[in-house]
Amino acid sequence: MLQSIEPYLRDLRARQQHFDTGQHLFHRGDPVTHMHIVLAGSIHLVRYQSDGSGLILQRAGPGSILAEASLYSGIYHCDAVAFGAADTRVYAKVSLKKLLTRSSEFSDIWAHHLAQELQSTRLRAEILSLRTVAERLDAWMAWNAGSFPQKGEWKLVADQIGVSPEALYREIAKRRQ
């Protein structure tokens, strides 16, 4: 996404920020004053449940716009936490909103991005509605061009498909036999 909008952002004032593992970019209820584009690393949008568990709403990697729907909100509805070291480019919310009103081309690219994010969210909801670990893993693999999760990604994949890491490990072990 970054490549398609980057030419439009060149004239906007921005600053780079670095975040260490576990550092919050913002908290639920904070006012939305800036938008982040992830340059390096990974940032998770997390909504904490009443039992203290966290539901990951977005895994933003390089080129991702973090919490893009927040452009249309006064406050954040979740927390943003660096998952490992991460760098972002930060733009003032007001600057992006002005750009959307000035440039119909940028508005179209932004709408396309939001539509893709909505499709991904619906697919994730569909995966989470499946009953078995096998079905969820099959759907995840179809979503990821048929690729099997790499060993270092298993815990992340387990989180994405809403199963325990142990259940995913067992399913992967079955498939390897």
Short mmCIF file of N, CA and C in Angstrom, two decimals:
data_model
loop_
_atom_site.label_atom_id
_atom_site.label_comp_id
_atom_site.label_asym_id
_atom_site.label_seq_id
_atom_site.Cartn_x
_atom_site.Cartn_y
_atom_site.Cartn_z
N MET A 1 0.82 -1.20 0.00
CA MET A 1 0.00 0.00 0.00
C MET A 1 0.85 1.26 0.00
N LEU A 2 1.94 1.23 0.73
CA LEU A 2 2.77 2.42 0.87
C LEU A 2 3.23 2.96 -0.48
N GLN A 3 3.61 2.07 -1.41
CA GLN A 3 4.10 2.53 -2.71
C GLN A 3 3.05 3.33 -3.46
N SER A 4 1.79 2.94 -3.36
CA SER A 4 0.75 3.63 -4.13
C SER A 4 0.38 4.98 -3.54
N ILE A 5 0.53 5.15 -2.23
CA ILE A 5 0.18 6.45 -1.65
C ILE A 5 1.39 7.33 -1.38
N GLU A 6 2.55 6.73 -1.37
CA GLU A 6 3.76 7.49 -1.04
C GLU A 6 3.94 8.76 -1.87
N PRO A 7 3.72 8.72 -3.19
CA PRO A 7 3.89 9.96 -3.95
C PRO A 7 2.98 11.10 -3.47
N TYR A 8 1.81 10.77 -2.95
CA TYR A 8 0.88 11.78 -2.47
C TYR A 8 1.31 12.36 -1.12
N LEU A 9 2.08 11.59 -0.37
CA LEU A 9 2.47 12.01 0.97
C LEU A 9 3.77 12.80 1.01
N ARG A 10 4.49 12.82 -0.10
CA ARG A 10 5.81 13.46 -0.12
C ARG A 10 5.80 14.92 0.32
N ASP A 11 4.72 15.63 0.00
CA ASP A 11 4.68 17.05 0.35
C ASP A 11 4.15 17.31 1.76
N LEU A 12 3.76 16.24 2.47
CA LEU A 12 3.26 16.41 3.83
C LEU A 12 4.40 16.34 4.84
N ARG A 13 4.31 17.13 5.87
CA ARG A 13 5.30 17.09 6.95
C ARG A 13 5.13 15.77 7.70
N ALA A 14 6.25 15.12 7.98
CA ALA A 14 6.23 13.84 8.70
C ALA A 14 7.47 13.73 9.56
N ARG A 15 7.40 12.83 10.53
CA ARG A 15 8.57 12.53 11.35
C ARG A 15 8.65 11.03 11.53
N GLN A 16 9.84 10.54 11.76
CA GLN A 16 10.02 9.12 12.02
C GLN A 16 10.07 8.89 13.51
N GLN A 17 9.53 7.73 13.93
CA GLN A 17 9.58 7.35 15.34
C GLN A 17 10.04 5.90 15.43
N HIS A 18 10.75 5.62 16.51
CA HIS A 18 11.19 4.26 16.79
C HIS A 18 10.50 3.78 18.06
N PHE A 19 10.09 2.50 18.05
CA PHE A 19 9.44 1.90 19.21
C PHE A 19 10.15 0.59 19.53
N ASP A 20 10.39 0.36 20.80
CA ASP A 20 11.00 -0.89 21.26
C ASP A 20 9.91 -1.92 21.53
N THR A 21 10.31 -3.17 21.63
CA THR A 21 9.39 -4.26 21.90
C THR A 21 8.49 -3.93 23.09
N GLY A 22 7.20 -4.09 22.89
CA GLY A 22 6.23 -3.88 23.96
C GLY A 22 5.84 -2.43 24.20
N GLN A 23 6.50 -1.51 23.52
CA GLN A 23 6.19 -0.09 23.71
C GLN A 23 4.87 0.25 23.02
N HIS A 24 4.05 1.05 23.68
CA HIS A 24 2.77 1.47 23.11
C HIS A 24 2.96 2.71 22.24
N LEU A 25 2.29 2.71 21.09
CA LEU A 25 2.24 3.90 20.25
C LEU A 25 1.10 4.79 20.74
N PHE A 26 0.00 4.15 21.12
CA PHE A 26 -1.14 4.84 21.70
C PHE A 26 -1.98 3.82 22.47
N HIS A 27 -2.88 4.36 23.28
CA HIS A 27 -3.76 3.54 24.11
C HIS A 27 -5.22 3.81 23.72
N ARG A 28 -6.06 2.83 24.00
CA ARG A 28 -7.50 2.99 23.80
C ARG A 28 -7.96 4.23 24.57
N GLY A 29 -8.72 5.07 23.90
CA GLY A 29 -9.22 6.29 24.51
C GLY A 29 -8.37 7.52 24.26
N ASP A 30 -7.13 7.33 23.77
CA ASP A 30 -6.28 8.47 23.42
C ASP A 30 -6.89 9.21 22.24
N PRO A 31 -6.73 10.54 22.19
CA PRO A 31 -7.21 11.27 21.02
C PRO A 31 -6.37 10.93 19.78
N VAL A 32 -7.03 10.86 18.64
CA VAL A 32 -6.34 10.59 17.38
C VAL A 32 -5.87 11.92 16.81
N THR A 33 -4.56 12.11 16.81
CA THR A 33 -3.98 13.33 16.26
C THR A 33 -3.03 13.05 15.12
N HIS A 34 -2.55 11.79 15.03
CA HIS A 34 -1.56 11.42 14.02
C HIS A 34 -1.90 10.05 13.44
N MET A 35 -1.36 9.79 12.27
CA MET A 35 -1.48 8.48 11.62
C MET A 35 -0.07 7.95 11.39
N HIS A 36 0.09 6.64 11.57
CA HIS A 36 1.39 5.99 11.44
C HIS A 36 1.40 5.08 10.21
N ILE A 37 2.49 5.13 9.48
CA ILE A 37 2.78 4.14 8.45
C ILE A 37 4.00 3.36 8.93
N VAL A 38 3.88 2.05 8.95
CA VAL A 38 4.96 1.21 9.46
C VAL A 38 6.06 1.13 8.41
N LEU A 39 7.28 1.46 8.82
CA LEU A 39 8.44 1.38 7.94
C LEU A 39 9.21 0.09 8.14
N ALA A 40 9.32 -0.34 9.40
CA ALA A 40 10.06 -1.56 9.73
C ALA A 40 9.46 -2.17 10.98
N GLY A 41 9.52 -3.49 11.06
CA GLY A 41 9.02 -4.18 12.23
C GLY A 41 7.54 -4.47 12.12
N SER A 42 6.93 -4.72 13.26
CA SER A 42 5.53 -5.09 13.31
C SER A 42 4.86 -4.43 14.51
N ILE A 43 3.67 -3.94 14.28
CA ILE A 43 2.88 -3.32 15.34
C ILE A 43 1.52 -3.97 15.36
N HIS A 44 1.05 -4.33 16.55
CA HIS A 44 -0.25 -4.97 16.68
C HIS A 44 -1.25 -3.99 17.28
N LEU A 45 -2.43 -3.96 16.70
CA LEU A 45 -3.55 -3.28 17.32
C LEU A 45 -4.24 -4.30 18.20
N VAL A 46 -4.37 -4.00 19.48
CA VAL A 46 -4.89 -4.95 20.44
C VAL A 46 -6.06 -4.33 21.19
N ARG A 47 -7.13 -5.10 21.30
CA ARG A 47 -8.24 -4.71 22.17
C ARG A 47 -8.25 -5.69 23.32
N TYR A 48 -8.08 -5.17 24.53
CA TYR A 48 -8.04 -6.02 25.71
C TYR A 48 -9.46 -6.30 26.19
N GLN A 49 -9.70 -7.58 26.50
CA GLN A 49 -11.01 -8.04 26.94
C GLN A 49 -11.13 -7.89 28.46
N SER A 50 -12.33 -8.08 28.98
CA SER A 50 -12.56 -7.92 30.42
C SER A 50 -11.76 -8.91 31.25
N ASP A 51 -11.41 -10.06 30.65
CA ASP A 51 -10.62 -11.06 31.38
C ASP A 51 -9.11 -10.81 31.27
N GLY A 52 -8.73 -9.71 30.61
CA GLY A 52 -7.32 -9.37 30.48
C GLY A 52 -6.66 -9.89 29.22
N SER A 53 -7.33 -10.81 28.51
CA SER A 53 -6.76 -11.34 27.28
C SER A 53 -6.84 -10.28 26.17
N GLY A 54 -5.94 -10.38 25.23
CA GLY A 54 -5.90 -9.42 24.13
C GLY A 54 -6.38 -10.03 22.83
N LEU A 55 -7.17 -9.29 22.10
CA LEU A 55 -7.62 -9.69 20.77
C LEU A 55 -6.86 -8.83 19.77
N ILE A 56 -6.06 -9.46 18.91
CA ILE A 56 -5.28 -8.71 17.93
C ILE A 56 -6.18 -8.39 16.74
N LEU A 57 -6.37 -7.09 16.50
CA LEU A 57 -7.24 -6.63 15.42
C LEU A 57 -6.47 -6.36 14.13
N GLN A 58 -5.20 -6.03 14.24
CA GLN A 58 -4.37 -5.77 13.06
C GLN A 58 -2.94 -6.12 13.40
N ARG A 59 -2.28 -6.75 12.44
CA ARG A 59 -0.83 -6.97 12.50
C ARG A 59 -0.24 -6.14 11.38
N ALA A 60 0.26 -4.99 11.72
CA ALA A 60 0.74 -4.05 10.72
C ALA A 60 2.24 -4.22 10.54
N GLY A 61 2.64 -4.57 9.32
CA GLY A 61 4.05 -4.71 8.98
C GLY A 61 4.48 -3.58 8.07
N PRO A 62 5.70 -3.66 7.56
CA PRO A 62 6.21 -2.60 6.69
C PRO A 62 5.26 -2.30 5.53
N GLY A 63 5.00 -1.01 5.35
CA GLY A 63 4.10 -0.57 4.29
C GLY A 63 2.65 -0.46 4.72
N SER A 64 2.34 -0.91 5.94
CA SER A 64 0.95 -0.86 6.42
C SER A 64 0.63 0.50 7.03
N ILE A 65 -0.61 0.89 6.87
CA ILE A 65 -1.13 2.06 7.56
C ILE A 65 -1.75 1.54 8.84
N LEU A 66 -1.33 2.07 9.94
CA LEU A 66 -1.79 1.60 11.24
C LEU A 66 -3.09 2.27 11.63
N ALA A 67 -4.09 1.46 11.96
CA ALA A 67 -5.38 1.96 12.46
C ALA A 67 -5.97 3.01 11.54
N GLU A 68 -6.01 2.70 10.24
CA GLU A 68 -6.45 3.68 9.26
C GLU A 68 -7.87 4.18 9.49
N ALA A 69 -8.74 3.36 10.06
CA ALA A 69 -10.10 3.81 10.33
C ALA A 69 -10.13 4.92 11.37
N SER A 70 -9.07 5.04 12.15
CA SER A 70 -8.99 6.08 13.17
C SER A 70 -8.94 7.48 12.56
N LEU A 71 -8.65 7.57 11.28
CA LEU A 71 -8.65 8.87 10.62
C LEU A 71 -10.02 9.52 10.75
N TYR A 72 -11.05 8.70 10.92
CA TYR A 72 -12.42 9.18 10.98
C TYR A 72 -12.98 9.11 12.40
N SER A 73 -12.11 9.05 13.39
CA SER A 73 -12.54 8.93 14.77
C SER A 73 -11.83 9.96 15.63
N GLY A 74 -12.45 10.34 16.71
CA GLY A 74 -11.83 11.27 17.63
C GLY A 74 -10.86 10.60 18.59
N ILE A 75 -11.13 9.31 18.91
CA ILE A 75 -10.28 8.58 19.84
C ILE A 75 -9.96 7.20 19.27
N TYR A 76 -8.87 6.61 19.78
CA TYR A 76 -8.52 5.25 19.39
C TYR A 76 -9.41 4.27 20.15
N HIS A 77 -9.77 3.19 19.49
CA HIS A 77 -10.63 2.17 20.08
C HIS A 77 -9.86 0.92 20.48
N CYS A 78 -8.54 1.01 20.47
CA CYS A 78 -7.68 -0.11 20.86
C CYS A 78 -6.30 0.44 21.20
N ASP A 79 -5.41 -0.45 21.59
CA ASP A 79 -4.02 -0.08 21.87
C ASP A 79 -3.16 -0.49 20.67
N ALA A 80 -2.07 0.23 20.45
CA ALA A 80 -1.08 -0.16 19.44
C ALA A 80 0.21 -0.47 20.18
N VAL A 81 0.74 -1.69 19.96
CA VAL A 81 1.91 -2.16 20.69
C VAL A 81 2.95 -2.68 19.69
N ALA A 82 4.19 -2.26 19.87
CA ALA A 82 5.27 -2.75 19.01
C ALA A 82 5.54 -4.21 19.32
N PHE A 83 5.55 -5.03 18.29
CA PHE A 83 5.85 -6.45 18.40
C PHE A 83 7.27 -6.62 17.87
N GLY A 84 8.23 -6.42 18.73
CA GLY A 84 9.62 -6.31 18.30
C GLY A 84 9.90 -4.84 18.03
N ALA A 85 11.13 -4.52 17.72
CA ALA A 85 11.48 -3.13 17.39
C ALA A 85 10.74 -2.72 16.11
N ALA A 86 10.27 -1.48 16.09
CA ALA A 86 9.51 -1.02 14.93
C ALA A 86 9.77 0.47 14.70
N ASP A 87 9.68 0.85 13.43
CA ASP A 87 9.81 2.25 13.04
C ASP A 87 8.59 2.65 12.25
N THR A 88 8.11 3.88 12.49
CA THR A 88 6.97 4.40 11.73
C THR A 88 7.29 5.78 11.20
N ARG A 89 6.52 6.17 10.20
CA ARG A 89 6.51 7.55 9.73
C ARG A 89 5.16 8.10 10.17
N VAL A 90 5.18 9.25 10.82
CA VAL A 90 3.99 9.80 11.46
C VAL A 90 3.55 11.07 10.72
N TYR A 91 2.25 11.10 10.38
CA TYR A 91 1.65 12.25 9.71
C TYR A 91 0.54 12.81 10.58
N ALA A 92 0.37 14.11 10.55
CA ALA A 92 -0.73 14.73 11.27
C ALA A 92 -2.05 14.30 10.63
N LYS A 93 -3.01 13.93 11.46
CA LYS A 93 -4.33 13.52 10.99
C LYS A 93 -4.96 14.61 10.12
N VAL A 94 -4.86 15.84 10.56
CA VAL A 94 -5.47 16.94 9.83
C VAL A 94 -4.88 17.07 8.42
N SER A 95 -3.59 16.81 8.27
CA SER A 95 -2.94 16.89 6.95
C SER A 95 -3.48 15.83 6.00
N LEU A 96 -3.65 14.62 6.51
CA LEU A 96 -4.18 13.55 5.66
C LEU A 96 -5.63 13.83 5.27
N LYS A 97 -6.42 14.34 6.19
CA LYS A 97 -7.81 14.65 5.87
C LYS A 97 -7.91 15.76 4.82
N LYS A 98 -7.04 16.75 4.93
CA LYS A 98 -7.00 17.82 3.91
C LYS A 98 -6.62 17.26 2.55
N LEU A 99 -5.64 16.35 2.54
CA LEU A 99 -5.21 15.72 1.29
C LEU A 99 -6.36 14.93 0.66
N LEU A 100 -7.13 14.26 1.46
CA LEU A 100 -8.29 13.51 0.95
C LEU A 100 -9.31 14.42 0.28
N THR A 101 -9.50 15.61 0.80
CA THR A 101 -10.47 16.54 0.20
C THR A 101 -9.90 17.23 -1.04
N ARG A 102 -8.58 17.41 -1.08
CA ARG A 102 -7.95 18.10 -2.22
C ARG A 102 -7.70 17.19 -3.41
N SER A 103 -7.45 15.90 -3.18
CA SER A 103 -7.03 15.02 -4.27
C SER A 103 -8.00 13.85 -4.43
N SER A 104 -8.74 13.87 -5.53
CA SER A 104 -9.67 12.77 -5.79
C SER A 104 -8.90 11.47 -6.07
N GLU A 105 -7.71 11.59 -6.66
CA GLU A 105 -6.90 10.39 -6.90
C GLU A 105 -6.49 9.74 -5.58
N PHE A 106 -6.01 10.55 -4.63
CA PHE A 106 -5.63 10.03 -3.33
C PHE A 106 -6.85 9.46 -2.61
N SER A 107 -7.98 10.12 -2.71
CA SER A 107 -9.21 9.62 -2.09
C SER A 107 -9.57 8.25 -2.63
N ASP A 108 -9.40 8.07 -3.92
CA ASP A 108 -9.71 6.78 -4.54
C ASP A 108 -8.74 5.69 -4.05
N ILE A 109 -7.47 6.02 -3.98
CA ILE A 109 -6.47 5.06 -3.48
C ILE A 109 -6.76 4.71 -2.01
N TRP A 110 -7.12 5.72 -1.22
CA TRP A 110 -7.44 5.49 0.19
C TRP A 110 -8.67 4.58 0.31
N ALA A 111 -9.70 4.85 -0.49
CA ALA A 111 -10.91 4.01 -0.46
C ALA A 111 -10.59 2.58 -0.88
N HIS A 112 -9.74 2.42 -1.87
CA HIS A 112 -9.32 1.08 -2.30
C HIS A 112 -8.61 0.35 -1.17
N HIS A 113 -7.73 1.04 -0.49
CA HIS A 113 -7.02 0.44 0.65
C HIS A 113 -8.02 0.01 1.74
N LEU A 114 -8.96 0.89 2.08
CA LEU A 114 -9.94 0.55 3.11
C LEU A 114 -10.77 -0.66 2.69
N ALA A 115 -11.11 -0.75 1.41
CA ALA A 115 -11.88 -1.90 0.93
C ALA A 115 -11.06 -3.19 1.07
N GLN A 116 -9.77 -3.14 0.74
CA GLN A 116 -8.92 -4.33 0.90
C GLN A 116 -8.82 -4.75 2.37
N GLU A 117 -8.70 -3.78 3.26
CA GLU A 117 -8.63 -4.08 4.69
C GLU A 117 -9.94 -4.71 5.17
N LEU A 118 -11.06 -4.21 4.67
CA LEU A 118 -12.36 -4.77 5.04
C LEU A 118 -12.47 -6.22 4.56
N GLN A 119 -12.02 -6.48 3.33
CA GLN A 119 -12.04 -7.85 2.80
C GLN A 119 -11.18 -8.78 3.66
N SER A 120 -10.01 -8.31 4.05
CA SER A 120 -9.13 -9.13 4.90
C SER A 120 -9.76 -9.40 6.26
N THR A 121 -10.41 -8.40 6.80
CA THR A 121 -11.06 -8.56 8.10
C THR A 121 -12.20 -9.56 8.00
N ARG A 122 -12.97 -9.50 6.94
CA ARG A 122 -14.07 -10.45 6.75
C ARG A 122 -13.54 -11.87 6.58
N LEU A 123 -12.43 -12.01 5.87
CA LEU A 123 -11.83 -13.33 5.71
C LEU A 123 -11.36 -13.87 7.05
N ARG A 124 -10.75 -13.01 7.85
CA ARG A 124 -10.31 -13.45 9.18
C ARG A 124 -11.50 -13.87 10.02
N ALA A 125 -12.60 -13.13 9.95
CA ALA A 125 -13.81 -13.50 10.69
C ALA A 125 -14.34 -14.85 10.21
N GLU A 126 -14.26 -15.07 8.90
CA GLU A 126 -14.69 -16.35 8.35
C GLU A 126 -13.81 -17.49 8.89
N ILE A 127 -12.52 -17.28 8.92
CA ILE A 127 -11.60 -18.29 9.44
C ILE A 127 -11.94 -18.59 10.90
N LEU A 128 -12.18 -17.54 11.68
CA LEU A 128 -12.48 -17.74 13.09
C LEU A 128 -13.81 -18.45 13.33
N SER A 129 -14.69 -18.42 12.33
CA SER A 129 -15.98 -19.10 12.47
C SER A 129 -15.89 -20.60 12.20
N LEU A 130 -14.78 -21.05 11.61
CA LEU A 130 -14.62 -22.48 11.31
C LEU A 130 -14.42 -23.24 12.61
N ARG A 131 -14.90 -24.48 12.65
CA ARG A 131 -14.95 -25.24 13.90
C ARG A 131 -13.64 -25.93 14.29
N THR A 132 -12.91 -26.43 13.32
CA THR A 132 -11.74 -27.23 13.69
C THR A 132 -10.44 -26.51 13.36
N VAL A 133 -9.40 -26.93 14.04
CA VAL A 133 -8.07 -26.38 13.78
C VAL A 133 -7.67 -26.67 12.34
N ALA A 134 -7.98 -27.87 11.86
CA ALA A 134 -7.64 -28.25 10.48
C ALA A 134 -8.31 -27.32 9.47
N GLU A 135 -9.59 -27.03 9.69
CA GLU A 135 -10.31 -26.14 8.77
C GLU A 135 -9.71 -24.73 8.81
N ARG A 136 -9.41 -24.27 10.00
CA ARG A 136 -8.84 -22.93 10.13
C ARG A 136 -7.46 -22.84 9.48
N LEU A 137 -6.64 -23.87 9.67
CA LEU A 137 -5.31 -23.88 9.06
C LEU A 137 -5.43 -23.94 7.54
N ASP A 138 -6.34 -24.77 7.03
CA ASP A 138 -6.55 -24.84 5.57
C ASP A 138 -6.94 -23.47 5.02
N ALA A 139 -7.86 -22.78 5.70
CA ALA A 139 -8.30 -21.47 5.23
C ALA A 139 -7.16 -20.46 5.30
N TRP A 140 -6.36 -20.52 6.38
CA TRP A 140 -5.21 -19.62 6.49
C TRP A 140 -4.23 -19.86 5.35
N MET A 141 -3.99 -21.13 5.05
CA MET A 141 -3.06 -21.46 3.97
C MET A 141 -3.60 -20.98 2.62
N ALA A 142 -4.90 -21.13 2.39
CA ALA A 142 -5.49 -20.64 1.14
C ALA A 142 -5.33 -19.13 1.04
N TRP A 143 -5.50 -18.43 2.16
CA TRP A 143 -5.36 -16.98 2.22
C TRP A 143 -3.92 -16.56 1.94
N ASN A 144 -2.98 -17.44 2.29
CA ASN A 144 -1.55 -17.14 2.13
C ASN A 144 -0.93 -17.92 0.98
N ALA A 145 -1.67 -18.02 -0.11
CA ALA A 145 -1.19 -18.63 -1.37
C ALA A 145 -0.73 -20.07 -1.19
N GLY A 146 -1.37 -20.79 -0.28
CA GLY A 146 -1.06 -22.21 -0.11
C GLY A 146 0.21 -22.50 0.65
N SER A 147 0.86 -21.46 1.17
CA SER A 147 2.12 -21.69 1.87
C SER A 147 1.87 -22.17 3.29
N PHE A 148 2.72 -23.07 3.73
CA PHE A 148 2.67 -23.62 5.07
C PHE A 148 3.35 -22.63 6.00
N PRO A 149 2.86 -22.41 7.22
CA PRO A 149 3.53 -21.45 8.10
C PRO A 149 4.95 -21.90 8.46
N GLN A 150 5.86 -20.95 8.45
CA GLN A 150 7.23 -21.24 8.84
C GLN A 150 7.29 -21.51 10.34
N LYS A 151 8.26 -22.29 10.76
CA LYS A 151 8.35 -22.71 12.17
C LYS A 151 8.34 -21.51 13.12
N GLY A 152 9.04 -20.47 12.84
CA GLY A 152 9.08 -19.30 13.71
C GLY A 152 7.78 -18.51 13.74
N GLU A 153 6.86 -18.80 12.83
CA GLU A 153 5.59 -18.07 12.74
C GLU A 153 4.42 -18.81 13.39
N TRP A 154 4.63 -20.00 13.90
CA TRP A 154 3.52 -20.83 14.36
C TRP A 154 2.68 -20.15 15.43
N LYS A 155 3.31 -19.50 16.38
CA LYS A 155 2.54 -18.85 17.45
C LYS A 155 1.71 -17.71 16.87
N LEU A 156 2.28 -16.94 15.94
CA LEU A 156 1.52 -15.86 15.31
C LEU A 156 0.34 -16.40 14.51
N VAL A 157 0.58 -17.49 13.78
CA VAL A 157 -0.51 -18.10 13.01
C VAL A 157 -1.59 -18.61 13.95
N ALA A 158 -1.18 -19.22 15.06
CA ALA A 158 -2.17 -19.70 16.05
C ALA A 158 -3.03 -18.52 16.53
N ASP A 159 -2.39 -17.38 16.81
CA ASP A 159 -3.15 -16.20 17.22
C ASP A 159 -4.09 -15.74 16.11
N GLN A 160 -3.61 -15.74 14.87
CA GLN A 160 -4.42 -15.28 13.75
C GLN A 160 -5.65 -16.15 13.53
N ILE A 161 -5.52 -17.44 13.74
CA ILE A 161 -6.64 -18.33 13.46
C ILE A 161 -7.42 -18.69 14.73
N GLY A 162 -7.02 -18.11 15.85
CA GLY A 162 -7.79 -18.26 17.07
C GLY A 162 -7.72 -19.62 17.73
N VAL A 163 -6.54 -20.23 17.72
CA VAL A 163 -6.35 -21.53 18.39
C VAL A 163 -5.11 -21.43 19.27
N SER A 164 -4.98 -22.37 20.19
CA SER A 164 -3.78 -22.36 21.03
C SER A 164 -2.58 -22.79 20.20
N PRO A 165 -1.40 -22.34 20.54
CA PRO A 165 -0.21 -22.79 19.82
C PRO A 165 -0.07 -24.31 19.85
N GLU A 166 -0.41 -24.92 20.98
CA GLU A 166 -0.30 -26.37 21.11
C GLU A 166 -1.22 -27.10 20.13
N ALA A 167 -2.44 -26.58 19.98
CA ALA A 167 -3.38 -27.20 19.03
C ALA A 167 -2.86 -27.08 17.60
N LEU A 168 -2.28 -25.94 17.28
CA LEU A 168 -1.71 -25.77 15.94
C LEU A 168 -0.52 -26.70 15.75
N TYR A 169 0.36 -26.82 16.75
CA TYR A 169 1.52 -27.72 16.66
C TYR A 169 1.05 -29.15 16.38
N ARG A 170 -0.01 -29.58 17.09
CA ARG A 170 -0.52 -30.94 16.89
C ARG A 170 -1.03 -31.13 15.46
N GLU A 171 -1.73 -30.13 14.93
CA GLU A 171 -2.26 -30.22 13.58
C GLU A 171 -1.13 -30.24 12.56
N ILE A 172 -0.12 -29.43 12.75
CA ILE A 172 1.03 -29.44 11.84
C ILE A 172 1.75 -30.77 11.90
N ALA A 173 1.90 -31.32 13.10
CA ALA A 173 2.56 -32.63 13.25
C ALA A 173 1.78 -33.73 12.52
N LYS A 174 0.45 -33.69 12.59
CA LYS A 174 -0.37 -34.68 11.86
C LYS A 174 -0.11 -34.60 10.37
N ARG A 175 0.00 -33.39 9.86
CA ARG A 175 0.17 -33.20 8.42
C ARG A 175 1.56 -33.61 7.95
N ARG A 176 2.52 -33.57 8.82
CA ARG A 176 3.87 -33.95 8.44
C ARG A 176 4.07 -35.44 8.42
N GLN A 177 3.17 -36.22 9.04
CA GLN A 177 3.32 -37.67 9.10
C GLN A 177 2.91 -38.33 7.80
#
